[in-house]
GROMACS .gro file of N, CA, C and O in nm:
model
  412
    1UNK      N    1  10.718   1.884   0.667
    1UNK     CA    2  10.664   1.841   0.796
    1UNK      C    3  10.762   1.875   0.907
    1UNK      O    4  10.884   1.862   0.901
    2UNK      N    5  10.697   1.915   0.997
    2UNK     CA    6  10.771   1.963   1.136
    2UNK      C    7  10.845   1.824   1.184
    2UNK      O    8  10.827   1.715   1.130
    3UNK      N    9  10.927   1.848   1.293
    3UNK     CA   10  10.979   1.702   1.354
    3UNK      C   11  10.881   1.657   1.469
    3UNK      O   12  10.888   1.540   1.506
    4UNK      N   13  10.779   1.751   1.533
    4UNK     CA   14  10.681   1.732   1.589
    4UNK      C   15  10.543   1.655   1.489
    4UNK      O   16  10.445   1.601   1.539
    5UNK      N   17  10.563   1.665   1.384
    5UNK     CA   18  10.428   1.612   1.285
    5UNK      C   19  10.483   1.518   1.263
    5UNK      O   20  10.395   1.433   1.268
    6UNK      N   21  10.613   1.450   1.230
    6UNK     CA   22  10.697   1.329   1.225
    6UNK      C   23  10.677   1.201   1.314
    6UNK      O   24  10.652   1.083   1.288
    7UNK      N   25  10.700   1.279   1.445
    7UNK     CA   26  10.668   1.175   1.554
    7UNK      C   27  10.534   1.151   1.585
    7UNK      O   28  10.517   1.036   1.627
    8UNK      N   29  10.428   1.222   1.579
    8UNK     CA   30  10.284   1.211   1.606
    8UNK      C   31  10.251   1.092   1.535
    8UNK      O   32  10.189   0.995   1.580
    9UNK      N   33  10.334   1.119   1.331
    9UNK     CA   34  10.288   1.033   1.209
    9UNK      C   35  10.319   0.890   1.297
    9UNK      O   36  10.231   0.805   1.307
   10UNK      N   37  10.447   0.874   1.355
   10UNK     CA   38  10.543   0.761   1.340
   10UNK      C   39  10.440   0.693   1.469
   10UNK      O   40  10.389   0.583   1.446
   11UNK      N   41  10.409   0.762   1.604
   11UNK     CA   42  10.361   0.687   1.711
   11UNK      C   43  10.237   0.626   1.640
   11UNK      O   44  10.238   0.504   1.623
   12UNK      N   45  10.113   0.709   1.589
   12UNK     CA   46  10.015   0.679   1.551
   12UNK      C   47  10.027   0.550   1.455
   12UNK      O   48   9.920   0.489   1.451
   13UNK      N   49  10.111   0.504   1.390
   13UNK     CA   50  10.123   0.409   1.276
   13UNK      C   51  10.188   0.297   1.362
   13UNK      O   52  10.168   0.178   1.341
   14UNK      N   53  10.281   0.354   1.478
   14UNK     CA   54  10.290   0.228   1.544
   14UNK      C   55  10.144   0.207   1.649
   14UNK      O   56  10.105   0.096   1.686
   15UNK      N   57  10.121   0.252   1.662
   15UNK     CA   58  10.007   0.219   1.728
   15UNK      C   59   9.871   0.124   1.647
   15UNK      O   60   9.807   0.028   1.690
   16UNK      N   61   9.862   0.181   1.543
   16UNK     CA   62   9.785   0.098   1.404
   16UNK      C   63   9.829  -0.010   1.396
   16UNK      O   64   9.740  -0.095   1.390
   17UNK      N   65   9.972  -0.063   1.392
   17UNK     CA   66  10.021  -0.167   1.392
   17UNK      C   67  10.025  -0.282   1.516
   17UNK      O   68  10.026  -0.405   1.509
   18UNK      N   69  10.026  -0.203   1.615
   18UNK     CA   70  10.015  -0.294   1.754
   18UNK      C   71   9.856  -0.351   1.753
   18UNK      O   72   9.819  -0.464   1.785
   19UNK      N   73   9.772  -0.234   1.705
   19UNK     CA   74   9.626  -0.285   1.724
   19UNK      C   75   9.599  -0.399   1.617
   19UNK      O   76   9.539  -0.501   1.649
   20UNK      N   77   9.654  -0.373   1.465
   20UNK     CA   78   9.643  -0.463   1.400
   20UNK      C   79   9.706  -0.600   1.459
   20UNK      O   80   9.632  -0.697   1.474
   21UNK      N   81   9.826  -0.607   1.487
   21UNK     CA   82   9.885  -0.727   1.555
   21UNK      C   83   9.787  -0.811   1.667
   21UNK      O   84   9.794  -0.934   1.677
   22UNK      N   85   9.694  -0.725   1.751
   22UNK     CA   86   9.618  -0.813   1.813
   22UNK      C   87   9.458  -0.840   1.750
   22UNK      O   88   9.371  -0.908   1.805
   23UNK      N   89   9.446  -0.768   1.622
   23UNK     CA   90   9.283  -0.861   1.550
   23UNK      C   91   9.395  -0.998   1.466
   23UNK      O   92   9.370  -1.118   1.456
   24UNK      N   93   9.493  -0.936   1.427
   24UNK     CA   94   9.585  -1.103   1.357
   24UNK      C   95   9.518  -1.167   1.483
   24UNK      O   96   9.408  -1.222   1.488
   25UNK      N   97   9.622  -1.146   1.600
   25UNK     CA   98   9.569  -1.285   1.710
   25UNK      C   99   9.504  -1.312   1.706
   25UNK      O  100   9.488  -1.420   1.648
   26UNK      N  101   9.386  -1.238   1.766
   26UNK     CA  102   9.211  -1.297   1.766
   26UNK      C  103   9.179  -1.390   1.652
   26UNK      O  104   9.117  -1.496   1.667
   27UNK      N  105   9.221  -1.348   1.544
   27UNK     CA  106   9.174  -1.445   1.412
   27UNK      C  107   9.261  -1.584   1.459
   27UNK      O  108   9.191  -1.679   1.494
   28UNK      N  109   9.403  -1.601   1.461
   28UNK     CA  110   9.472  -1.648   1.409
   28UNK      C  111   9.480  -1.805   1.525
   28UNK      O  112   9.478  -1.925   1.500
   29UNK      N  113   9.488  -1.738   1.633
   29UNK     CA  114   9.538  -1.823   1.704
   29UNK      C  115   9.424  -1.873   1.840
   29UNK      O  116   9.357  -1.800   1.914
   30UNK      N  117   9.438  -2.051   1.836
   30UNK     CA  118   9.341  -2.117   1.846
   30UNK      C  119   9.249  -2.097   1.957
   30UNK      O  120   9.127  -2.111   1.945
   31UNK      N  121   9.319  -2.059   2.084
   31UNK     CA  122   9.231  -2.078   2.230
   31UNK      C  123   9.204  -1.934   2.284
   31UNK      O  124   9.257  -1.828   2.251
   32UNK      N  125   9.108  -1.960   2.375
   32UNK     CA  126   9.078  -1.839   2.425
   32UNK      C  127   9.197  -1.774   2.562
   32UNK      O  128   9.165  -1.675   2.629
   33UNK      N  129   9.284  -1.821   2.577
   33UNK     CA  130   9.428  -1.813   2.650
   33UNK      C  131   9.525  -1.736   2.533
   33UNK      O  132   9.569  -1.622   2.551
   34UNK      N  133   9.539  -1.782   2.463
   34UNK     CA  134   9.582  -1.749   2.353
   34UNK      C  135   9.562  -1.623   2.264
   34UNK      O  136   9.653  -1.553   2.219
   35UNK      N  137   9.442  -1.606   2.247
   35UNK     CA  138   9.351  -1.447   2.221
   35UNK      C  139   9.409  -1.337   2.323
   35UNK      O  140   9.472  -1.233   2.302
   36UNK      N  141   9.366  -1.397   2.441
   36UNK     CA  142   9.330  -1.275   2.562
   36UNK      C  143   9.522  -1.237   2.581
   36UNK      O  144   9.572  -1.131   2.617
   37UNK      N  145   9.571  -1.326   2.555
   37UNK     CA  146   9.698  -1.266   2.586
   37UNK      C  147   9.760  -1.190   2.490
   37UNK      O  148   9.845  -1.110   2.529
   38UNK      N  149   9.727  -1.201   2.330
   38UNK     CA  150   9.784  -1.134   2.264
   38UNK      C  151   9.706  -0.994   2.267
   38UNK      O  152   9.765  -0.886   2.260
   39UNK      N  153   9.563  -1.009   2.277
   39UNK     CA  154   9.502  -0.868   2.241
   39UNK      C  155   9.566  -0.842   2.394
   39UNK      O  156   9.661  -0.779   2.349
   40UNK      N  157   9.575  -0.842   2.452
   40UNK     CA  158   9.572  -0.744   2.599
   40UNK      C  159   9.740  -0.684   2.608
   40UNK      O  160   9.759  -0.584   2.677
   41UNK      N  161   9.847  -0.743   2.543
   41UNK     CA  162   9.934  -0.705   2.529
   41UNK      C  163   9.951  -0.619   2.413
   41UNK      O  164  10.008  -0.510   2.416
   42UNK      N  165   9.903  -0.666   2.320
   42UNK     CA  166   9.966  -0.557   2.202
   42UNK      C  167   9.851  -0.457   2.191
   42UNK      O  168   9.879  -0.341   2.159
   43UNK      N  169   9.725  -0.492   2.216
   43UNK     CA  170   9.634  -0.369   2.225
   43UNK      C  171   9.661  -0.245   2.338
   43UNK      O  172   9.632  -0.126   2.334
   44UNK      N  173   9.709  -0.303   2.410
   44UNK     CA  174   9.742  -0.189   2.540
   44UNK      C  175   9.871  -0.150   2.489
   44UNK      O  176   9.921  -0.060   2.557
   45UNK      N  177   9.927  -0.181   2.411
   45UNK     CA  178  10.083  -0.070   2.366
   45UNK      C  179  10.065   0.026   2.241
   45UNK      O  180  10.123   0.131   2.212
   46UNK      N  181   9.918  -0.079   2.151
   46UNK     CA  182   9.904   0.020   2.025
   46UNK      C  183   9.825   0.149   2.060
   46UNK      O  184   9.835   0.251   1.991
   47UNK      N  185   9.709   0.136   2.219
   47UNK     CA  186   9.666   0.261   2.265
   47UNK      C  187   9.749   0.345   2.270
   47UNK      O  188   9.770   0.437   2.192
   48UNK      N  189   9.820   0.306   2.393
   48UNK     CA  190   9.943   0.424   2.451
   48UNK      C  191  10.030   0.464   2.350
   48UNK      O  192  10.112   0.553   2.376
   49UNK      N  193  10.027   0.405   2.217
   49UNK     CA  194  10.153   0.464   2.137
   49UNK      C  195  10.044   0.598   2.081
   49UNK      O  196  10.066   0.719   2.092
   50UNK      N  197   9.911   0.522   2.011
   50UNK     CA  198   9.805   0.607   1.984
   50UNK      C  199   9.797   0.741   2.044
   50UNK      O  200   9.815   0.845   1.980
   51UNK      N  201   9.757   0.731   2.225
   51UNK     CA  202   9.738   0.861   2.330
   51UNK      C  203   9.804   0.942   2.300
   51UNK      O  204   9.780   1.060   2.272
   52UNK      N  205   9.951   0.849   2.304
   52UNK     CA  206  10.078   0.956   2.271
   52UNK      C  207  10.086   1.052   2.164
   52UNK      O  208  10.142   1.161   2.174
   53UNK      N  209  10.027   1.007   2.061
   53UNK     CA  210  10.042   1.093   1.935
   53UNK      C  211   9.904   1.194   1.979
   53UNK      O  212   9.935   1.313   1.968
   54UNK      N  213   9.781   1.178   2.019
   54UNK     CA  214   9.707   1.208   2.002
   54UNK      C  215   9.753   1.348   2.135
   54UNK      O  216   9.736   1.469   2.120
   55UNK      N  217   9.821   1.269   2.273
   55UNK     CA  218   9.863   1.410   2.346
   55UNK      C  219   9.925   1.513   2.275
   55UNK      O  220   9.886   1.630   2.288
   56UNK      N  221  10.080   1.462   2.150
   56UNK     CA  222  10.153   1.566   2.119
   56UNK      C  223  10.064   1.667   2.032
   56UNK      O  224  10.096   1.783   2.008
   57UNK      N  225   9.915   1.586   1.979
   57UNK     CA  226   9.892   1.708   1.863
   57UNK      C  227   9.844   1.802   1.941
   57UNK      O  228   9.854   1.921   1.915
   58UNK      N  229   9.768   1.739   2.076
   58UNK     CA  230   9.676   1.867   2.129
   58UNK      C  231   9.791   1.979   2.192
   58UNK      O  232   9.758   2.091   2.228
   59UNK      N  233   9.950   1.922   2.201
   59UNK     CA  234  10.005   2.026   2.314
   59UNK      C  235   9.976   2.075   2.428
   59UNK      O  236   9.867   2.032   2.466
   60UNK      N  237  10.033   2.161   2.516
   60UNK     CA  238  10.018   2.209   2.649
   60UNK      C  239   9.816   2.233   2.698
   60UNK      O  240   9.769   2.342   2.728
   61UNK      N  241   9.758   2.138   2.695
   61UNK     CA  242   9.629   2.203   2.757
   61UNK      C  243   9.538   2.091   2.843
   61UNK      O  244   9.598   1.999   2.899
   62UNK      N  245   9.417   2.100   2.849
   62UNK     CA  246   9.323   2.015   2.997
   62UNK      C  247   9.366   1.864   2.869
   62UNK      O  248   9.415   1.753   2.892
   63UNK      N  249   9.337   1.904   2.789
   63UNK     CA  250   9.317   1.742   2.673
   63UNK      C  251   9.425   1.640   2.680
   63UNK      O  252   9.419   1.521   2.650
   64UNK      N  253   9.550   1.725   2.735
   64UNK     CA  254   9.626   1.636   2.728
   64UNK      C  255   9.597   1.551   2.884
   64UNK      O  256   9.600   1.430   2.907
   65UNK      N  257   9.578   1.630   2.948
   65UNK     CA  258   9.583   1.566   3.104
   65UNK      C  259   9.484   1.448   3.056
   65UNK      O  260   9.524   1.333   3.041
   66UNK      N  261   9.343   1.489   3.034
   66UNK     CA  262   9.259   1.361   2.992
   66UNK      C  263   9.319   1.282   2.943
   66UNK      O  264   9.309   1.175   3.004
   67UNK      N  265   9.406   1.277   2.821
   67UNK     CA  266   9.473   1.190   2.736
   67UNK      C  267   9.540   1.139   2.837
   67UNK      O  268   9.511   1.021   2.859
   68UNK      N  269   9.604   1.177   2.893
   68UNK     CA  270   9.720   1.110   2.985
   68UNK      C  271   9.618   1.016   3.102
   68UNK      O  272   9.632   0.894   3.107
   69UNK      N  273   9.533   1.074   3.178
   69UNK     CA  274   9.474   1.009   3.270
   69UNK      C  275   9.362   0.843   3.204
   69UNK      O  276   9.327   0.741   3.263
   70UNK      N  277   9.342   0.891   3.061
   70UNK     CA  278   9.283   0.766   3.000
   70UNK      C  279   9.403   0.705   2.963
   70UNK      O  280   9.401   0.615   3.047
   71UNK      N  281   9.465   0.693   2.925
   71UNK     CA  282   9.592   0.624   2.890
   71UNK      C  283   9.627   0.548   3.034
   71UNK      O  284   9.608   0.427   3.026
   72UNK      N  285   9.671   0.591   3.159
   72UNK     CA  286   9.700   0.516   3.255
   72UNK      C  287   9.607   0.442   3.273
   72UNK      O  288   9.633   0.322   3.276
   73UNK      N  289   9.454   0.489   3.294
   73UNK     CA  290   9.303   0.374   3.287
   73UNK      C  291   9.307   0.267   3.229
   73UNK      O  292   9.263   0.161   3.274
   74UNK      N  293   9.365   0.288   3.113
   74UNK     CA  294   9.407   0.186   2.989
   74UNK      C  295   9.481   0.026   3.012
   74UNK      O  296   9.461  -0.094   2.992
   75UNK      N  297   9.623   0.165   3.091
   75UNK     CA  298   9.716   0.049   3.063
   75UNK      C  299   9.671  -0.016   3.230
   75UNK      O  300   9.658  -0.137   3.216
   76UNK      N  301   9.657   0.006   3.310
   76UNK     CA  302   9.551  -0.086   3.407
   76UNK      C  303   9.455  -0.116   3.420
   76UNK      O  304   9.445  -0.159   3.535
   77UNK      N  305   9.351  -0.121   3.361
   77UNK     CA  306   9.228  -0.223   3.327
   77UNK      C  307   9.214  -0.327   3.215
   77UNK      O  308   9.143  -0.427   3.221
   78UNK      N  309   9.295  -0.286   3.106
   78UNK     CA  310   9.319  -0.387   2.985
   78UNK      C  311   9.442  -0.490   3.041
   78UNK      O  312   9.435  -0.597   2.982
   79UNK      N  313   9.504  -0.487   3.097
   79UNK     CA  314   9.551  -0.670   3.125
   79UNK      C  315   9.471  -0.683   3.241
   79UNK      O  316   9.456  -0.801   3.271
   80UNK      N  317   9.403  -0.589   3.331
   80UNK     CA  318   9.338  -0.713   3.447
   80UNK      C  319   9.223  -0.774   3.375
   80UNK      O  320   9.204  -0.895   3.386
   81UNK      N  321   9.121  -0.676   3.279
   81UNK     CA  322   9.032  -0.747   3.259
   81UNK      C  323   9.045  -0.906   3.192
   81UNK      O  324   8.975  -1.004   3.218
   82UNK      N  325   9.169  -0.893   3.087
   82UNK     CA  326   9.208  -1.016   2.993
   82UNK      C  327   9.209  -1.108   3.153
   82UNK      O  328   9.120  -1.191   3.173
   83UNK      N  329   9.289  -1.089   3.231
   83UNK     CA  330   9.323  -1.176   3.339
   83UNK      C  331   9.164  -1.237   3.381
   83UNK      O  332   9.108  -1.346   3.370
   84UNK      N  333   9.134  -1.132   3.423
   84UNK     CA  334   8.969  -1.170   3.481
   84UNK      C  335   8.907  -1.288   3.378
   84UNK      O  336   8.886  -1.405   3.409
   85UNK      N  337   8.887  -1.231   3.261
   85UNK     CA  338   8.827  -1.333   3.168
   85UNK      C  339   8.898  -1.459   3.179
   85UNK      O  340   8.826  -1.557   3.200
   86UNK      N  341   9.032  -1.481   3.169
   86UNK     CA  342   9.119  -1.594   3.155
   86UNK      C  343   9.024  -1.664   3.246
   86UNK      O  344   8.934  -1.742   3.216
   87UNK      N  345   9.071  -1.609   3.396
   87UNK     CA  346   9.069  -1.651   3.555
   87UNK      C  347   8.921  -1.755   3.574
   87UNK      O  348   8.903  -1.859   3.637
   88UNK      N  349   8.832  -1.671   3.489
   88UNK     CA  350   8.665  -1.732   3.506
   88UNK      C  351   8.717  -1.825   3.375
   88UNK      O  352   8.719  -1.935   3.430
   89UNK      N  353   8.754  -1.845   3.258
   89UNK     CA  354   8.718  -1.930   3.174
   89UNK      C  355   8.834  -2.083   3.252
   89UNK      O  356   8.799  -2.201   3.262
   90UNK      N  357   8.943  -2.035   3.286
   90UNK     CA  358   8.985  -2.164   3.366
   90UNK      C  359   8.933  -2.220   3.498
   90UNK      O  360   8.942  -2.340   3.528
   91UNK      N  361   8.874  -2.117   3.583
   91UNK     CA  362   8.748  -2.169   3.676
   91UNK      C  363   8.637  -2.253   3.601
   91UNK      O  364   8.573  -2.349   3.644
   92UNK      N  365   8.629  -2.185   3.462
   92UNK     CA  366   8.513  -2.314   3.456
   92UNK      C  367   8.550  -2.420   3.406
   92UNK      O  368   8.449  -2.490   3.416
   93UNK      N  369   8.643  -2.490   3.350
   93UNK     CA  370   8.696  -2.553   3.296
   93UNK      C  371   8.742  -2.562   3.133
   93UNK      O  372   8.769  -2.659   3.062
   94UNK      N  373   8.739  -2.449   3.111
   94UNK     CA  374   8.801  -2.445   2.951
   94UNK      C  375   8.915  -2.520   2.936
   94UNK      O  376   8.996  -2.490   3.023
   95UNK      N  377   8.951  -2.595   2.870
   95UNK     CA  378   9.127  -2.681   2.855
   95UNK      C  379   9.187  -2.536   2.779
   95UNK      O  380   9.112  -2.458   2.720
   96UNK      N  381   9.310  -2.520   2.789
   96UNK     CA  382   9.396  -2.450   2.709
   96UNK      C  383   9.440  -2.552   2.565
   96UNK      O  384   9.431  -2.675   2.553
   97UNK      N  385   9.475  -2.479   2.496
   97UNK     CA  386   9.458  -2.563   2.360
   97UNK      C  387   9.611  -2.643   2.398
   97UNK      O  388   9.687  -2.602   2.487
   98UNK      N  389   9.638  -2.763   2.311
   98UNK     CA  390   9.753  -2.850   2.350
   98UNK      C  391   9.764  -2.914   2.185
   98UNK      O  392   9.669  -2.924   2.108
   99UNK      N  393   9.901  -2.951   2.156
   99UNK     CA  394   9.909  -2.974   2.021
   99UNK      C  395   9.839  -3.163   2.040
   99UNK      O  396   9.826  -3.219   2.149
  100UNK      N  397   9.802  -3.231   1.889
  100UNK     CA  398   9.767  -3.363   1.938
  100UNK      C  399   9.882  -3.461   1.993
  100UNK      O  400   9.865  -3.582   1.983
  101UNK      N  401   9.966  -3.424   2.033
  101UNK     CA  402  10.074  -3.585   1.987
  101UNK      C  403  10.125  -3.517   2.174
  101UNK      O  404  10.214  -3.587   2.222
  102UNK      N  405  10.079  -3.406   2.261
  102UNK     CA  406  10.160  -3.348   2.361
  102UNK      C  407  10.099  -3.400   2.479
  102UNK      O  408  10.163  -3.382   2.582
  103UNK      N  409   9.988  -3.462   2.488
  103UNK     CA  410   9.933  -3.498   2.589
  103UNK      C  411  10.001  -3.579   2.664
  103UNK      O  412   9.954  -3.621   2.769
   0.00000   0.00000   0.00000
């Protein structure tokens, strides 16, 4: 393997891993504050690690620019939207989750 097929392997698997890290959240952890912050953080780093691999395979051409221009789309609309959702579910009154004994 080239040292260029190395790094494509290595971004792409971190990227698998960031995305996996935010369905753990979604499953794992209790509130909807809680969800939106983990998927919107680790999903927006496992893309861009993703793009990244996916720019180096295409090399010098229009695909990468796309790649690159969805990738910035990415990483600014995936935390505002989490925000947005938060913003309306604490407008309506969702409680954030609280352990029992913290009130």
């Amino acid at each position: 393997m080239t040292p260029t097929e190395i790094l494509v392997v290595a971004l792409v698997a971190a990227g698998t891993f960031f995305a996996f890290v935010a369905v753990v959240g979604i499953v794992r952890l209790p509130d909807l504050y809680t969800r939106a912050h983990a998927t919107s953080k680790s999903d927006t780093l496992g893309i861009l690690l993703t793009l990244s691999g996916v720019a180096l395979v295409f090399g010098a051409d229009l695909a990468v620019a796309k790649t690159v221009l969805l990738g910035l789309f990415l990483f600014v609309t995936n935390p505002t939207a989490a925000h947005a959702i938060t913003r309306a579910a604490y407008d309506q009154g969702i409680a954030p989750w609280t352990r029992e004994g913290d009130e």
